Amino acid sequence: MVESNPPLLHEYSQILRQSRQDCAVQSKIVSDKYNGSSECELPLIDLRGLKSENEEERACCIKEIARASSEWGFFQVVNHGISLQLLDKMRSEQIKLFNAPFQSKASCGLLNNSYRWGTPTATCPHQFSWSEAFHIPLTKIAEDDCYGQFTSLREVMVEYASAMQELSKLLAGVLVMNLGHRKELFDEICDESTCFLRLNHYPACPISLELFGLVPHTDSDFLTILHQDEHVSGLQLMKDGKWVSVKPNKDALIVNIGDLFQAWSNDVYKSVEHKVMANSRKERFSVAYFLCPSYDSIIGSCKQPSRYKTFTFREYRNKTQEDVKLTGHKVGLPRFLLD
């Protein structure tokens, strides 16, 4: 069997063999729970409505964004102001980056040493992600010495991050105002020092029936903007207790609500579990932008009585990481529910 880059199969072969021998029943339960889905089209929102001179059209667009955030936790946006040329350039540079030898990605200080692959804490296939990624703080994107031989990537990354930052704050402002607060609220706690870009690559997986490209999870941020692969599907989300596959749309970006927005909105907006399924024949690429607050920012509900304890982003991240290390799973918001 041909090894992948990164060497996912080689490094985790013992875990996989042990799981086949000792976790057959558990694997069947996991398979029944996580596999199988129908295809859906997410709510599609034309953002030209936000800039319309017609007050009724603006109000309608805001209502659509708020409804999708409450009912789905996910939606698509078109006419978002980010050129297809920039998205295509980002994809082209991303492919070149991930095609580099494994050692070049893993040990050369590339992109602030942000390279990661697989799931080091995995003990069974259902805890393992068949993927690799660069998870880069926005503060490091402009630094020349982060890019090594990939000098053409820097200019594209800087432009891409700036465009995503502007779009994320526009959408966050809409959702904040919808609940009666100032749209600038998140500007005070979310800036380039706290946000991230994540470049994802899901290599073709010869054992795709057993593994996820990215394990089921919710996002630990306010909101995420995703440019997904327009040719290869794989993203699935939980809707009404069932997994549904998201149909790729080359003209749209995907937006999803994160845990912090759900807590801040007191469950008005929903942070929904989602995953990526591995593909046995085709590789897949995506880029995600995460709108995050500073680590010491206090997250409290905007409505009373609150369902959640007040916490800082640092406390939330630390607890999430602790749960993953101990159990292999993220618990997330339920840890912070009031009794």
Coordinates of C-alpha atoms in Angstrom, one line a residue, residues 106-331:
A106 CA 7.1 19.4 9.8
S107 CA 10.6 20.5 10.8
C108 CA 11.6 23.8 9.1
G109 CA 9.8 26.3 11.2
L110 CA 7.4 26.9 8.3
L111 CA 4.5 29.3 9.0
N112 CA 5.4 29.8 12.6
N113 CA 5.8 26.0 13.3
S114 CA 2.0 25.7 12.9
Y115 CA 2.0 22.4 11.0
R116 CA 0.0 19.6 12.4
W117 CA -1.2 16.2 11.1
G118 CA -3.3 13.3 12.3
T119 CA -4.5 13.2 15.9
P120 CA -1.7 12.4 18.4
T121 CA -4.2 11.6 21.2
A122 CA -6.2 9.1 19.1
T123 CA -6.5 5.5 20.5
C124 CA -9.3 4.3 18.1
P125 CA -10.1 5.2 14.5
H126 CA -13.2 7.3 15.4
Q127 CA -10.8 9.7 17.3
F128 CA -8.4 10.0 14.4
S129 CA -8.4 12.7 11.6
W130 CA -6.9 11.7 8.3
S131 CA -5.6 15.2 7.4
E132 CA -2.9 17.8 7.8
A133 CA -3.1 21.5 8.4
F134 CA -1.3 24.8 9.1
H135 CA -3.1 26.7 11.9
I136 CA -1.6 30.2 11.6
P137 CA -2.1 33.2 13.9
L138 CA -2.8 36.3 11.9
T139 CA 0.0 38.1 13.6
K140 CA 2.5 35.8 11.9
I141 CA 1.1 35.9 8.4
A142 CA 3.0 39.1 7.4
E143 CA 6.4 37.9 8.7
D144 CA 8.8 37.1 5.8
D145 CA 10.8 34.5 7.6
C146 CA 7.8 32.3 8.1
Y147 CA 7.6 31.2 4.5
G148 CA 10.9 29.6 3.6
Q149 CA 10.8 28.7 0.0
F150 CA 7.1 29.5 -0.4
T151 CA 7.7 33.2 -0.9
S152 CA 4.7 33.7 -3.2
L153 CA 2.4 32.5 -0.5
R154 CA 3.0 35.5 1.8
E155 CA 1.3 38.1 -0.4
V156 CA -1.7 35.9 -1.0
M157 CA -2.1 35.0 2.7
V158 CA -1.9 38.7 3.7
E159 CA -4.6 39.7 1.2
Y160 CA -6.8 36.7 2.0
A161 CA -6.6 37.2 5.8
S162 CA -7.5 40.9 5.5
A163 CA -10.5 40.1 3.3
M164 CA -11.7 37.4 5.7
Q165 CA -11.3 39.6 8.7
E166 CA -13.4 42.3 7.1
L167 CA -16.1 39.8 6.1
S168 CA -16.2 38.1 9.5
K169 CA -16.6 41.4 11.4
L170 CA -19.4 42.4 9.0
L171 CA -21.3 39.2 9.7
A172 CA -20.6 39.3 13.4
G173 CA -21.8 42.9 13.6
V174 CA -25.1 41.9 11.9
L175 CA -25.7 39.1 14.4
V176 CA -24.8 41.3 17.4
M177 CA -27.1 44.1 16.2
N178 CA -29.9 41.6 15.7
L179 CA -29.9 41.0 19.4
G180 CA -29.9 44.7 20.3
H181 CA -26.2 45.4 20.8
R182 CA -23.6 47.6 19.1
K183 CA -22.1 46.1 16.0
E184 CA -18.7 47.3 17.2
L185 CA -18.9 45.1 20.2
F186 CA -16.6 42.4 18.8
D187 CA -14.2 44.9 17.3
E188 CA -13.1 45.6 20.9
I189 CA -12.1 42.0 21.7
C190 CA -11.4 40.5 18.3
D191 CA -8.5 41.7 16.1
E192 CA -5.6 40.2 14.1
S193 CA -3.8 39.3 17.3
T194 CA -6.5 36.8 18.2
C195 CA -7.7 35.3 15.0
F196 CA -6.4 32.4 12.9
L197 CA -6.3 31.0 9.4
R198 CA -6.2 27.2 9.0
L199 CA -5.1 25.6 5.7
N200 CA -6.5 22.1 5.5
H201 CA -5.5 19.2 3.3
Y202 CA -7.3 15.8 3.4
P203 CA -5.2 13.3 1.4
A204 CA -6.9 10.4 -0.3
C205 CA -7.4 7.7 2.4
P206 CA -7.2 4.0 1.5
I207 CA -9.2 3.0 4.6
S208 CA -11.8 5.8 4.3
L209 CA -14.6 3.7 5.6
E210 CA -12.9 3.6 9.0
L211 CA -11.6 7.2 9.4
F212 CA -12.7 10.8 9.4
G213 CA -10.9 13.5 7.5
L214 CA -11.8 15.6 10.6
V215 CA -13.5 14.2 13.6
P216 CA -17.0 15.5 14.7
H217 CA -16.6 18.7 16.6
T218 CA -17.9 22.2 17.2
D219 CA -15.7 25.3 16.7
S220 CA -14.3 27.1 19.7
D221 CA -14.6 30.6 18.3
F222 CA -17.3 33.2 17.6
L223 CA -17.7 32.3 13.9
T224 CA -15.8 30.5 11.1
I225 CA -15.7 31.3 7.4
L226 CA -14.8 28.4 5.2
H227 CA -13.8 28.2 1.6
Q228 CA -14.3 24.6 0.8
D229 CA -13.2 22.4 -2.1
E230 CA -15.5 23.1 -5.0
H231 CA -14.9 19.7 -6.6
V232 CA -14.7 17.2 -3.7
S233 CA -17.5 17.0 -1.0
G234 CA -16.9 15.7 2.5
L235 CA -18.2 18.3 4.9
Q236 CA -21.2 17.1 6.9
L237 CA -23.2 18.7 9.7
M238 CA -25.7 17.6 12.3
K239 CA -29.3 18.8 11.4
D240 CA -32.3 17.6 13.3
G241 CA -30.4 14.7 14.8
K242 CA -29.1 13.4 11.5
W243 CA -25.9 13.9 9.5
V244 CA -26.3 15.8 6.2
S245 CA -23.7 16.3 3.6
V246 CA -23.0 19.9 2.3
K247 CA -23.2 20.2 -1.4
P248 CA -20.2 22.2 -2.7
N249 CA -20.9 25.6 -4.3
K250 CA -18.0 27.2 -6.1
D251 CA -19.6 30.7 -5.8
A252 CA -20.2 30.6 -2.0
L253 CA -18.3 30.8 1.2
I254 CA -19.7 28.8 4.2
V255 CA -20.2 30.5 7.6
N256 CA -20.8 28.7 10.8
I257 CA -21.5 29.8 14.3
G258 CA -18.9 28.9 17.0
D259 CA -19.3 27.9 20.7
L260 CA -18.6 31.4 21.9
F261 CA -21.4 33.0 19.9
Q262 CA -23.8 30.4 21.1
A263 CA -22.8 31.2 24.7
W264 CA -22.9 34.9 24.2
S265 CA -26.3 34.8 22.5
N266 CA -27.6 32.5 25.3
D267 CA -28.4 29.8 22.7
V268 CA -30.2 32.0 20.2
Y269 CA -27.4 31.2 17.7
K270 CA -26.3 27.5 17.4
S271 CA -22.8 26.0 17.3
V272 CA -23.5 22.8 15.4
E273 CA -21.4 19.6 15.4
H274 CA -19.8 19.0 12.0
K275 CA -17.1 16.7 10.5
V276 CA -15.3 15.9 7.3
M277 CA -15.4 12.4 5.8
A278 CA -12.3 10.9 4.3
N279 CA -12.3 10.1 0.6
S280 CA -10.7 6.9 -0.7
R281 CA -9.9 8.3 -4.2
K282 CA -9.6 12.1 -4.1
E283 CA -7.7 14.6 -2.0
R284 CA -9.6 17.6 -0.6
F285 CA -8.5 21.2 0.3
S286 CA -10.2 24.0 2.3
V287 CA -9.3 27.2 4.1
A288 CA -10.9 28.3 7.3
Y289 CA -10.9 31.7 9.1
F290 CA -11.6 31.7 12.8
L291 CA -12.9 34.9 14.5
C292 CA -11.6 34.6 18.1
P293 CA -11.4 37.0 21.0
S294 CA -8.3 37.6 23.1
Y295 CA -7.5 34.9 25.7
D296 CA -8.5 37.1 28.6
S297 CA -11.8 38.2 27.1
I298 CA -14.8 37.5 29.3
I299 CA -17.6 35.6 27.6
G300 CA -21.0 36.3 29.2
S301 CA -24.5 35.9 27.8
C302 CA -26.1 39.0 26.3
K303 CA -29.5 37.9 27.8
Q304 CA -30.7 37.0 31.2
P305 CA -31.2 34.6 32.8
S306 CA -28.1 33.1 31.4
R307 CA -27.7 29.4 30.7
Y308 CA -23.9 29.6 31.0
K309 CA -21.3 30.6 33.6
T310 CA -19.1 33.5 32.7
F311 CA -15.7 32.4 31.5
T312 CA -12.7 33.6 29.6
F313 CA -11.6 32.4 26.3
R314 CA -8.4 31.0 27.9
E315 CA -10.5 29.0 30.4
Y316 CA -12.6 27.6 27.6
R317 CA -9.6 26.6 25.5
N318 CA -7.8 25.1 28.5
K319 CA -10.8 23.0 29.5
T320 CA -11.4 21.8 25.9
Q321 CA -7.8 20.7 25.5
E322 CA -7.9 19.0 28.9
D323 CA -11.0 17.0 27.9
V324 CA -9.5 16.0 24.6
K325 CA -6.3 14.7 26.3
L326 CA -8.2 12.8 29.0
T327 CA -11.1 11.3 26.9
G328 CA -10.2 11.8 23.2
H329 CA -13.3 14.1 22.8
K330 CA -14.1 17.7 23.2
V331 CA -17.0 18.4 25.6

